[in-house]
XYZ file of N, CA and C in Angstrom:
762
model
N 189.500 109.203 21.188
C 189.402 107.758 21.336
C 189.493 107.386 22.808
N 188.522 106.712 23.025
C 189.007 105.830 24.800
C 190.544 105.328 24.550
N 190.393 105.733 26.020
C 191.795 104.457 26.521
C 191.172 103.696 27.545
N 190.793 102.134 27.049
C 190.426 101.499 28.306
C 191.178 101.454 29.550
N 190.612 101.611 30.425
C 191.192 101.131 32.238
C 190.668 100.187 32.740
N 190.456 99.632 33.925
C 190.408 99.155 34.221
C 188.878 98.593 34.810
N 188.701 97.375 34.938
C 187.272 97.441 35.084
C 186.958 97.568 36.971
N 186.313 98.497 37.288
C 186.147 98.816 39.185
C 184.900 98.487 39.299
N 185.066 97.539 40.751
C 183.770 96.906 41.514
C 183.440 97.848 42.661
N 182.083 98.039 42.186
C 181.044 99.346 43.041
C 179.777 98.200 43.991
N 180.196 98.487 45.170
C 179.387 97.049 46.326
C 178.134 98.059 46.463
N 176.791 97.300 47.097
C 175.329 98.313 46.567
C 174.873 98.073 48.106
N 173.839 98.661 48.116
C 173.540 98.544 49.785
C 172.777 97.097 49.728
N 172.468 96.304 48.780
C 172.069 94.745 48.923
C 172.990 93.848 49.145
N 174.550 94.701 49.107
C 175.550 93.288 48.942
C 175.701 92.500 47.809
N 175.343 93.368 46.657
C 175.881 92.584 45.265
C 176.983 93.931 45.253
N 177.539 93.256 43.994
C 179.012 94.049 43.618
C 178.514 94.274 41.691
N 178.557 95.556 41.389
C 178.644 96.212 40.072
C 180.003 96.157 39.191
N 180.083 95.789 38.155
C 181.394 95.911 37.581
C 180.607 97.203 36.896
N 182.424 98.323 36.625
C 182.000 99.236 35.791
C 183.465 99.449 35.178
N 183.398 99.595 33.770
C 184.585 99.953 32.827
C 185.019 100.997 32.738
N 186.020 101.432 33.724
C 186.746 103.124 33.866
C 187.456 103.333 32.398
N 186.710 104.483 31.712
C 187.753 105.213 30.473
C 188.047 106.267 30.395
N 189.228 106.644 29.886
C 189.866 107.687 29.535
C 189.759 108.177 28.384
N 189.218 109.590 28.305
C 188.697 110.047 26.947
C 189.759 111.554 27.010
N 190.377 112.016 25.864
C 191.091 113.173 25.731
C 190.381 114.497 25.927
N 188.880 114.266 25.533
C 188.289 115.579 25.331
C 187.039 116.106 26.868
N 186.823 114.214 27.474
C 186.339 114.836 28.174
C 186.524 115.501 29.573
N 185.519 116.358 29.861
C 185.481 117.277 30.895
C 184.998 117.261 32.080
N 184.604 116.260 32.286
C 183.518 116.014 33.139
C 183.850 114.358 33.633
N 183.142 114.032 34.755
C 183.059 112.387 34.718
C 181.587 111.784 34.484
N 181.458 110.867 33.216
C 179.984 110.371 32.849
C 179.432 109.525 32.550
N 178.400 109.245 33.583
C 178.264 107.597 33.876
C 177.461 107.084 32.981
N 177.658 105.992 31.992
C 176.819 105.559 30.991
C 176.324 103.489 30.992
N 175.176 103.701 30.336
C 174.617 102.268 31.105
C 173.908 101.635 29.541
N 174.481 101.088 29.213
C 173.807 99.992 28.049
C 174.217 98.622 27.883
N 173.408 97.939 26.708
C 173.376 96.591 26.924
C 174.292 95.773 26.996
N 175.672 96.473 26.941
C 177.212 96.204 27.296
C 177.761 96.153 28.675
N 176.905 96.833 29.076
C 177.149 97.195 30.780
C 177.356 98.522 31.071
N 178.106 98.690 32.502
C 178.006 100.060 32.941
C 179.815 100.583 32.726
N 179.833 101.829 32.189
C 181.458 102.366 32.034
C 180.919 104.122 32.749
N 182.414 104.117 32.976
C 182.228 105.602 33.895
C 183.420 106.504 33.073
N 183.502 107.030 32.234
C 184.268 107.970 31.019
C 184.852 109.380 32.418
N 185.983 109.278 32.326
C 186.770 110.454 33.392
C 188.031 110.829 32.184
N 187.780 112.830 32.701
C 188.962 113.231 31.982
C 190.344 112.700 32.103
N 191.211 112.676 31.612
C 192.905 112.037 31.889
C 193.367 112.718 32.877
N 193.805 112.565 33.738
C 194.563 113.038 35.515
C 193.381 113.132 36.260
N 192.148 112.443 36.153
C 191.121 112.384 37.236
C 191.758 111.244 38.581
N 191.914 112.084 39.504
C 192.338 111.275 40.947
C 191.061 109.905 40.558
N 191.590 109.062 41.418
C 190.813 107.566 41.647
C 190.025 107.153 42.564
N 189.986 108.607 43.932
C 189.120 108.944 44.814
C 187.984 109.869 44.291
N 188.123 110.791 43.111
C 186.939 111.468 42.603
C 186.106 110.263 41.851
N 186.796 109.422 41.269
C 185.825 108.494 40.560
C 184.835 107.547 41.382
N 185.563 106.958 42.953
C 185.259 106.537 43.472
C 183.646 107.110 44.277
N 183.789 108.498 44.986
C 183.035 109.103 44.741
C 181.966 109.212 44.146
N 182.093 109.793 42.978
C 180.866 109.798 41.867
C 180.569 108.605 42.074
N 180.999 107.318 41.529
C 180.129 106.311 41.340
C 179.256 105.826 42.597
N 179.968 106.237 44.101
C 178.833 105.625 44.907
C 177.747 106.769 45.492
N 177.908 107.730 44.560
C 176.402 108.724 45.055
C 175.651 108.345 43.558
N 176.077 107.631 42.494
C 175.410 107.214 41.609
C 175.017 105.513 42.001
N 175.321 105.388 42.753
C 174.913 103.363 42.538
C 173.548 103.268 42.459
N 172.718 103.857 43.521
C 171.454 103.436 43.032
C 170.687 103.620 41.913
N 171.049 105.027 41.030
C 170.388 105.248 39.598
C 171.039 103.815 38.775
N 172.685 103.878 38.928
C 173.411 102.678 38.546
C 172.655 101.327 38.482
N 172.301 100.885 39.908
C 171.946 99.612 39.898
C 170.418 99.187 39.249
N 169.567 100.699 39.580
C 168.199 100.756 38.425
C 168.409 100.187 37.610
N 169.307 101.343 36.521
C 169.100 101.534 35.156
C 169.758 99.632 34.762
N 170.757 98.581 35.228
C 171.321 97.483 34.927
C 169.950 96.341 35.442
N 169.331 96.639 36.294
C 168.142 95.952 36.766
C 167.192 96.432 35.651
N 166.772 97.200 34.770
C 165.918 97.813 33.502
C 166.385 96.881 32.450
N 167.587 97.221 32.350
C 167.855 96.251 31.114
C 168.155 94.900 31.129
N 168.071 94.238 32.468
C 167.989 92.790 32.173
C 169.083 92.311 31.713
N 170.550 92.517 31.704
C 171.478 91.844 30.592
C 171.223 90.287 30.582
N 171.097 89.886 31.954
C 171.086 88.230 31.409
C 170.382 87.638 30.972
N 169.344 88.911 30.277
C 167.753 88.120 29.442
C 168.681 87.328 28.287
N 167.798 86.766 27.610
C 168.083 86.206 26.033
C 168.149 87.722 24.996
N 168.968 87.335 24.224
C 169.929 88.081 23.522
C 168.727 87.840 21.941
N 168.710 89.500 21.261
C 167.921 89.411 19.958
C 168.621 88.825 18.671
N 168.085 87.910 18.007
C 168.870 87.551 16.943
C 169.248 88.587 16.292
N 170.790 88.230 15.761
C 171.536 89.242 15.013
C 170.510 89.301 13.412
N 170.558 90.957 12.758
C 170.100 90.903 11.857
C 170.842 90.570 10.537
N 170.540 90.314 9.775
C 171.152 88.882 8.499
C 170.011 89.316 7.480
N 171.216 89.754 6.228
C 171.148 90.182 4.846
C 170.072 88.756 4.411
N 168.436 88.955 4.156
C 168.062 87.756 3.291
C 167.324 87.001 4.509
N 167.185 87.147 5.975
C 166.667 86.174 6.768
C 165.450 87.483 6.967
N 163.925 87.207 7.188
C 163.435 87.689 8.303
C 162.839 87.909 9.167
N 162.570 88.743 9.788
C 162.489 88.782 11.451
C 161.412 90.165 11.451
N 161.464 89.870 12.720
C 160.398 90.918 13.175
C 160.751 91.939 14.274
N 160.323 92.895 14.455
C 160.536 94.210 15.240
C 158.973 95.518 15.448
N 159.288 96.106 16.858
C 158.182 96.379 17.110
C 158.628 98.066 16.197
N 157.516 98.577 15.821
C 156.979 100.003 15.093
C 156.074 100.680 15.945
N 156.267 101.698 15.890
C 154.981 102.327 16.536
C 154.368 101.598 17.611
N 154.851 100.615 18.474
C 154.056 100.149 19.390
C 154.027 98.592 18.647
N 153.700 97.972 17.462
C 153.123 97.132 16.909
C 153.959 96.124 16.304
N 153.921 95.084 16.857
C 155.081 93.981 15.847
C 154.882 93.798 14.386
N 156.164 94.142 13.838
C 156.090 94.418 12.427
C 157.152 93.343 11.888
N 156.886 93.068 10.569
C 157.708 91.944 9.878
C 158.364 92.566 8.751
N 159.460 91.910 8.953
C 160.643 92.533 8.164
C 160.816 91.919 7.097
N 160.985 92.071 5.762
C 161.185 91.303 4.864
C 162.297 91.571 3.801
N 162.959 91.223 2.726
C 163.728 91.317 2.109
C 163.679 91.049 0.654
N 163.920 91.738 -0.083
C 163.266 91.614 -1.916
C 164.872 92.431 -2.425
N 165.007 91.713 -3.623
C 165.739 92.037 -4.936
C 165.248 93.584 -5.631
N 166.336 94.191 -5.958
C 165.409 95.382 -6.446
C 167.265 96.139 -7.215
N 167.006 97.068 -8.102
C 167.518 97.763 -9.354
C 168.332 99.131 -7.993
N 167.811 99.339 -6.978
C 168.546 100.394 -6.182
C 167.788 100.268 -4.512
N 168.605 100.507 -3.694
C 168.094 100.563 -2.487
C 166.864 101.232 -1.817
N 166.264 100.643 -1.408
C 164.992 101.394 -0.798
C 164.232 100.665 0.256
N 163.057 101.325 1.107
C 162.285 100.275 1.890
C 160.919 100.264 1.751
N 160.030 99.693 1.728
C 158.868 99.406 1.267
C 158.268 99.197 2.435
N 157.010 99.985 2.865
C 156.371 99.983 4.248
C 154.823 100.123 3.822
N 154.000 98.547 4.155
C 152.426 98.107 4.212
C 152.360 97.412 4.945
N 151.238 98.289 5.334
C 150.303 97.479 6.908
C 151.405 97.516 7.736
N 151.360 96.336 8.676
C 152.722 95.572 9.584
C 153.486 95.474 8.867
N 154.141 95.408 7.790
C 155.266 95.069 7.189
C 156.585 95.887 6.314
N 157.405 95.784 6.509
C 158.398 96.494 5.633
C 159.416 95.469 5.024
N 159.687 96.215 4.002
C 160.182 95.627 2.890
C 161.488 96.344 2.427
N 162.477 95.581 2.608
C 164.169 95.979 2.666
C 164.240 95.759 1.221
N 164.614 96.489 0.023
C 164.777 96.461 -1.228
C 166.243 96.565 -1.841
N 167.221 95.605 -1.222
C 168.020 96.172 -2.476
C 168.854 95.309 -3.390
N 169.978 95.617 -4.352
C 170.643 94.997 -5.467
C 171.064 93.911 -4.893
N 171.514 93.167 -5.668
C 172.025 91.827 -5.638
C 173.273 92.383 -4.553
N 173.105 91.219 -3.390
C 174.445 91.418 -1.886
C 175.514 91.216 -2.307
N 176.061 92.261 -1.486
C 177.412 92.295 -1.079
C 177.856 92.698 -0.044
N 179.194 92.680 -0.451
C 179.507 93.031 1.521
C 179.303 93.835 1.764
N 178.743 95.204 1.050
C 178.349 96.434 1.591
C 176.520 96.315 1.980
N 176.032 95.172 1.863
C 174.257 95.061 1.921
C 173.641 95.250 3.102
N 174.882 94.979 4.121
C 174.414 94.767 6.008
C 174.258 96.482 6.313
N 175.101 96.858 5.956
C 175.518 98.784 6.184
C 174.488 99.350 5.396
N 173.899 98.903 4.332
C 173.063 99.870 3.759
C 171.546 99.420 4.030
N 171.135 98.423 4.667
C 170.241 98.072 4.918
C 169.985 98.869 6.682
N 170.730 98.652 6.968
C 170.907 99.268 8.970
C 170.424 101.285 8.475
N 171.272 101.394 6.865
C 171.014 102.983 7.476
C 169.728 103.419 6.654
N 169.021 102.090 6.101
C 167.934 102.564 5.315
C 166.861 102.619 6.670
N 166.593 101.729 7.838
C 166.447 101.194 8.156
C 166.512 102.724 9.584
N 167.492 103.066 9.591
C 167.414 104.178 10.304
C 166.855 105.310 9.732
N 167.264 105.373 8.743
C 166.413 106.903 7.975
C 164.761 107.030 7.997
N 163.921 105.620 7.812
C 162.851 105.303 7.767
C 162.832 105.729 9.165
N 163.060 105.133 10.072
C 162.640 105.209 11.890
C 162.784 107.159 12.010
N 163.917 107.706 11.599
C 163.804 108.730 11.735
C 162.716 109.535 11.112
N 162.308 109.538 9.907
C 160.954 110.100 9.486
C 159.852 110.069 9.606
N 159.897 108.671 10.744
C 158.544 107.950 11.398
C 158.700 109.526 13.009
N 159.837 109.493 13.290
C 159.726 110.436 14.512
C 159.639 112.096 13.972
N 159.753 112.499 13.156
C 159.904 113.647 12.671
C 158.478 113.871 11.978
N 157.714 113.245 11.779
C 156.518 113.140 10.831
C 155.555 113.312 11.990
N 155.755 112.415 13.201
C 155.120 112.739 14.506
C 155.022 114.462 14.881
N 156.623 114.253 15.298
C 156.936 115.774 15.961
C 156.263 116.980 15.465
N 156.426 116.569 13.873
C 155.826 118.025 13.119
C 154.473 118.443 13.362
N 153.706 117.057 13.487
C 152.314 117.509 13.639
C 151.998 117.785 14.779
N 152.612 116.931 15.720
C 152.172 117.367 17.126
C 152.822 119.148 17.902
N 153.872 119.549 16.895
C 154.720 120.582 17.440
C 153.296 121.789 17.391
N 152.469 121.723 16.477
C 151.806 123.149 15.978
C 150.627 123.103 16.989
N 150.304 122.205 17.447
C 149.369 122.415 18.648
C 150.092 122.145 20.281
N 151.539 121.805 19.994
C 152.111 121.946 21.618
C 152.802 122.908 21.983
N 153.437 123.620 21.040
C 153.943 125.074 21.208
C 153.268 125.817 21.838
N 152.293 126.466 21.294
C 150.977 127.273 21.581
C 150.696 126.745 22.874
N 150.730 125.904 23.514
C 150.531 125.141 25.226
C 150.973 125.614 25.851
N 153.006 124.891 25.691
C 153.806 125.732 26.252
C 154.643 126.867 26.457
N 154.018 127.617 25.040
C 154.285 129.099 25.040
C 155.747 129.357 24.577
N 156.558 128.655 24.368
C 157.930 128.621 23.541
C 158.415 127.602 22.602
N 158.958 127.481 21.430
C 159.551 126.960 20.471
C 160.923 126.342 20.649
N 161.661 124.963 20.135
C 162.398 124.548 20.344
C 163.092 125.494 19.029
N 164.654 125.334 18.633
C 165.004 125.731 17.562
C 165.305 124.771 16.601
N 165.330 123.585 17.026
C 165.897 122.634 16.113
C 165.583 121.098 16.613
N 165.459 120.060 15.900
C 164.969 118.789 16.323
C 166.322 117.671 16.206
N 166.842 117.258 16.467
C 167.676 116.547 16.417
C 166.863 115.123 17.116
N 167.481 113.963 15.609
C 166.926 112.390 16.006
C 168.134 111.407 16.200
N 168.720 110.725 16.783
C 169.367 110.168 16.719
C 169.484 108.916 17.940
N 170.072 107.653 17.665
C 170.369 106.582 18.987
C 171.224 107.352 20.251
N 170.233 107.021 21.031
C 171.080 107.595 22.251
C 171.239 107.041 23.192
N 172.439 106.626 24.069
C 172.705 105.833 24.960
C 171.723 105.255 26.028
N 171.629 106.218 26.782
C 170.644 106.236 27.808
C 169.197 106.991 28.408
N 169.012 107.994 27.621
C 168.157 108.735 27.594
C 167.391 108.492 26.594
N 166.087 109.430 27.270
C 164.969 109.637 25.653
C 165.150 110.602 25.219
N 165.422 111.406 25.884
C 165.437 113.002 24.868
C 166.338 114.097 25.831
N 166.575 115.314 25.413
C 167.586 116.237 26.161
C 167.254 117.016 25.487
N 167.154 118.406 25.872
C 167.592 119.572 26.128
C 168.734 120.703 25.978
N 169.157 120.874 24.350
C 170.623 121.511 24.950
C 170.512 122.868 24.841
N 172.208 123.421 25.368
C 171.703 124.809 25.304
C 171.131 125.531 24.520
N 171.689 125.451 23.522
C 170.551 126.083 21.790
C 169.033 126.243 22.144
N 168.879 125.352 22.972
C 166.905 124.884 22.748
C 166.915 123.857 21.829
N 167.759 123.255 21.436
C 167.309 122.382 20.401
C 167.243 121.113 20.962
N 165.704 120.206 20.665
C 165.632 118.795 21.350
C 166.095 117.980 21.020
N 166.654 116.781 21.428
C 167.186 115.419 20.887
C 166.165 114.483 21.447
N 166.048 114.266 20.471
C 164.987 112.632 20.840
C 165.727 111.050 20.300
N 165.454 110.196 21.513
C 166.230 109.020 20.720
C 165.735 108.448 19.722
N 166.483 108.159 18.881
C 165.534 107.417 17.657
C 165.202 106.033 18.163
N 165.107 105.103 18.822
C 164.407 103.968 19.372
C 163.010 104.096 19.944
N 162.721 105.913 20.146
C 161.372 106.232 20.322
C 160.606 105.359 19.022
N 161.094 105.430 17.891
C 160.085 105.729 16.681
C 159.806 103.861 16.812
N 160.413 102.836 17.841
C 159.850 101.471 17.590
C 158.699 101.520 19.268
N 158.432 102.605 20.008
C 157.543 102.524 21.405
C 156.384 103.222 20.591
N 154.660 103.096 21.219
C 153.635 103.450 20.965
C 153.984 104.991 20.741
N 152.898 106.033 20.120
C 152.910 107.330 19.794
C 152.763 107.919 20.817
N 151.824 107.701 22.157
C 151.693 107.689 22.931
C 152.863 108.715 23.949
N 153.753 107.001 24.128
C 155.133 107.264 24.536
C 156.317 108.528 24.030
N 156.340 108.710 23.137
C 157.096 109.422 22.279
C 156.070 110.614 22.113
N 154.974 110.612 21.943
C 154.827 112.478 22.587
C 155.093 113.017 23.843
N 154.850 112.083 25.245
C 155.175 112.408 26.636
C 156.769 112.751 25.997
N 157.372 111.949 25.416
C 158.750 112.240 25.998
C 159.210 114.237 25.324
N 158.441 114.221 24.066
C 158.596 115.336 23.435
C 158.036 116.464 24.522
N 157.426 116.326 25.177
C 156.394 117.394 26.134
C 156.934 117.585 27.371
N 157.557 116.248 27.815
C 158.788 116.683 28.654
C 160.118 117.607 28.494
N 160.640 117.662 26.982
C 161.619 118.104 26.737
C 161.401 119.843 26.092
N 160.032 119.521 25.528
C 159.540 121.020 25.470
C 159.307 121.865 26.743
N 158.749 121.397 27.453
C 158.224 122.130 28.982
C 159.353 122.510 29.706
N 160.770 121.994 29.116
C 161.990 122.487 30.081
C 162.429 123.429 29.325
N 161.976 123.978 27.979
C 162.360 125.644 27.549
C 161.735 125.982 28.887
N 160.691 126.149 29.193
C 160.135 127.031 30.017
C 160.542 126.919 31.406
N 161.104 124.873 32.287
C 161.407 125.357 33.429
C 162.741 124.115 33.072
N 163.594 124.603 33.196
C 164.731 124.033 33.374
C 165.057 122.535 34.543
N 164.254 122.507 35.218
C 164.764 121.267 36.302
C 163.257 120.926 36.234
N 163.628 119.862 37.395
C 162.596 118.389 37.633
C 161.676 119.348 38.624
N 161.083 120.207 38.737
C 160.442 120.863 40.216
C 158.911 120.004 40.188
N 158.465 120.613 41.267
C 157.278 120.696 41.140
C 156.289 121.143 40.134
N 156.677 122.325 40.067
C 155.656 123.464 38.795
C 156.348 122.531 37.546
N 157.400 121.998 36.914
C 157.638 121.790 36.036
C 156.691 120.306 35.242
N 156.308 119.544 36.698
C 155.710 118.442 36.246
C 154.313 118.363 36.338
N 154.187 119.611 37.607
C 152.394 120.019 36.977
C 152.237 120.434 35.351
N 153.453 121.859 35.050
C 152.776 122.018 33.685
C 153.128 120.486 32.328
N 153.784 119.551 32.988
C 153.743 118.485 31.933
C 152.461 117.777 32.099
N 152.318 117.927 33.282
C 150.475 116.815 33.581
C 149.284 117.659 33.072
N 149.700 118.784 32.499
C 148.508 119.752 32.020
C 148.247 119.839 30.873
N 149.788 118.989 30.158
C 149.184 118.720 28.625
C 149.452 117.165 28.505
N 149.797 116.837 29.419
C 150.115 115.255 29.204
C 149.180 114.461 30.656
N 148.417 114.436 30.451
C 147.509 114.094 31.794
C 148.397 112.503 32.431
N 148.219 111.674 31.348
C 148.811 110.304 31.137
C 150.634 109.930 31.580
N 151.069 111.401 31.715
C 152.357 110.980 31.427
C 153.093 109.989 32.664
N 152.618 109.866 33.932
C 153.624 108.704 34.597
C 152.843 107.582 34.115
N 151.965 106.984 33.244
C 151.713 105.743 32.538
C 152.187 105.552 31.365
N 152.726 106.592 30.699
C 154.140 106.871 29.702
C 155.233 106.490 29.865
N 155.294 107.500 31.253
C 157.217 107.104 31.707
C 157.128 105.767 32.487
N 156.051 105.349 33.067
C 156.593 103.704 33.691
C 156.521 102.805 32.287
N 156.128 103.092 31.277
C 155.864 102.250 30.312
C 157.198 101.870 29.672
N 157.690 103.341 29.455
C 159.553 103.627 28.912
C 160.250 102.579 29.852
N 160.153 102.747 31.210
C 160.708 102.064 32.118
C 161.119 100.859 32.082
N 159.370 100.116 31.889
C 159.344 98.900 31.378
C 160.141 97.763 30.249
N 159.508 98.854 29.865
C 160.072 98.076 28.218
C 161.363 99.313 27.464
N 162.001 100.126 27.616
C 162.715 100.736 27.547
C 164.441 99.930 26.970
N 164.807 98.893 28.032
C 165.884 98.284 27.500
C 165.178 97.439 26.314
N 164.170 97.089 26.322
C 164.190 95.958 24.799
C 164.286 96.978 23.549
N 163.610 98.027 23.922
C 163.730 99.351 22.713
C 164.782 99.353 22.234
N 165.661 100.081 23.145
C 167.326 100.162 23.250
C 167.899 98.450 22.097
N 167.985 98.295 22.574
C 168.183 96.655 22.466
C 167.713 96.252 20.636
N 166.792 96.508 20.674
C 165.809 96.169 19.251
C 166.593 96.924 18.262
N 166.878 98.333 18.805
C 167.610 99.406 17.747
C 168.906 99.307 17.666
N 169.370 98.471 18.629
C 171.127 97.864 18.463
C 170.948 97.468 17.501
N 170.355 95.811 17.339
C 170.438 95.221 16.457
C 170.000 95.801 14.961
N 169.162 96.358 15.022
C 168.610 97.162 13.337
C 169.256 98.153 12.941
N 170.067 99.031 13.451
C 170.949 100.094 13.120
C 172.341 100.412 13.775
N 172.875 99.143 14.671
C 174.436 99.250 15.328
C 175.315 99.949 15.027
N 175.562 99.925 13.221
C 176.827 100.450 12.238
C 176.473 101.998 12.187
N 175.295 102.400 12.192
C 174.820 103.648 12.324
C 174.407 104.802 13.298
N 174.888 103.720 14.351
C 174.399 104.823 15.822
C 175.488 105.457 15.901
N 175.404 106.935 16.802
C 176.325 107.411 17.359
C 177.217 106.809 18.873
């Protein structure tokens, strides 16, 4: 569990001042700077001096002050999602309408632009089971991708991931862990297909080279010709993604 600390002001070479929420976590090992639509917190093991934190955060300010300039916090805020009201959200690239129907057991119903939230007469459990129907769908939308695209991108880059892992992820699109196994964020599955294969082709191509080099982003431009009109695209619109998948699956993220 965190132990909140205190919130520390990080000054930028423009002369604005960053708030960031220092926490104390039991397990971790490391100090790790994280940035969402809450703001920026910097997670340090328990007996981390207050000069190492200091540190880290100002050889991080400028990724820092990016990634809070990306997401816009003082844009307008997405309506909260509500059992019975609805609303709309982007799919695959495409604004899609959300709808809500009576039905004998939970399920979701997906035509054309539209999906269809199905379940028993509400209760207070209707918000939670709607968020994780709601995620399971987004996840099979990214896994249904991956599969097809995996059997002709392997063979490219000449090695196999071992395992696919989908899930909301703070700040990233996808990672790399030691296993080989990829993580992709599940907020991919509401950006174009487009988007969400670059990010898969990035994360495949680092079986083969581990860092950002040179050779590593030629062999991504060799199967991804498109990809910095990918990644400025993520860029772009990246916090509303983030943002969109708060609201549709909050109770269910990690």
């Amino acid at each position: 569990m965190f132990e909140q600390g205190d919130w520390l002001e990080l000054p930028t070479a423009a002369g604005a001042t960053i708030r960031v929420l220092k926490s104390v976590h039991p397990r971790a090992r490391r100090l790790r700077l994280t940035v969402t639509s809450k703001g920026a917190r910097i997670t340090c093991p328990r007996g981390t001096h207050p000069s190492q934190v200091s540190a880290f955060l100002r050889t991080n300010v400028d990724w820092l002050e990016r990634k809070l300039d990306e997401l816009n916090l003082d844009g307008e805020r997405l309506p909260a999602l509500r059992v019975g009201v609805p609303t709309t959200f982007p799919l695959r690239g495409q604004e899609t309408d959300l709808f809500w129907a009576d039905g004998p057991y939970p399920r979701i119903e997906h035509a054309g632009e539209s999906l269809t939230l199905v379940l028993p007469r509400p209760g207070s459990r209707a918000l939670p089971v709607a968020r994780g129907l709601i995620a399971s769908f987004l996840e099979a939308q990214i896994r249904r991708d991956v599969s097809r695209w995996l059997a002709t991108l392997v063979p490219l880059v000449g090695a196999a991931p071992t395992g696919l892992r989908v899930r909301p992820l703070k700040s990233l699109w996808g990672s790399l862990d030691a296993r080989d196994r990829v993580n992709l964020d599940l907020s991919l599955a509401l950006a174009p297909p487009a988007a969400l294969r670059y990010v898969l082709v990035h994360e495949l191509c680092h079986l083969r080279q581990r860092n950002h080099s040179r050779k590593f982003w030629a062999w991504v431009e060799s199967i991804t010709p498109d990809w910095r009109e990918q990644r400025d695209w993520l860029r772009a619109n990246g916090s509303g993604l983030k943002a969109e998948l708060e609201r549709l699956v909050a109770d269910v993220a990690d």
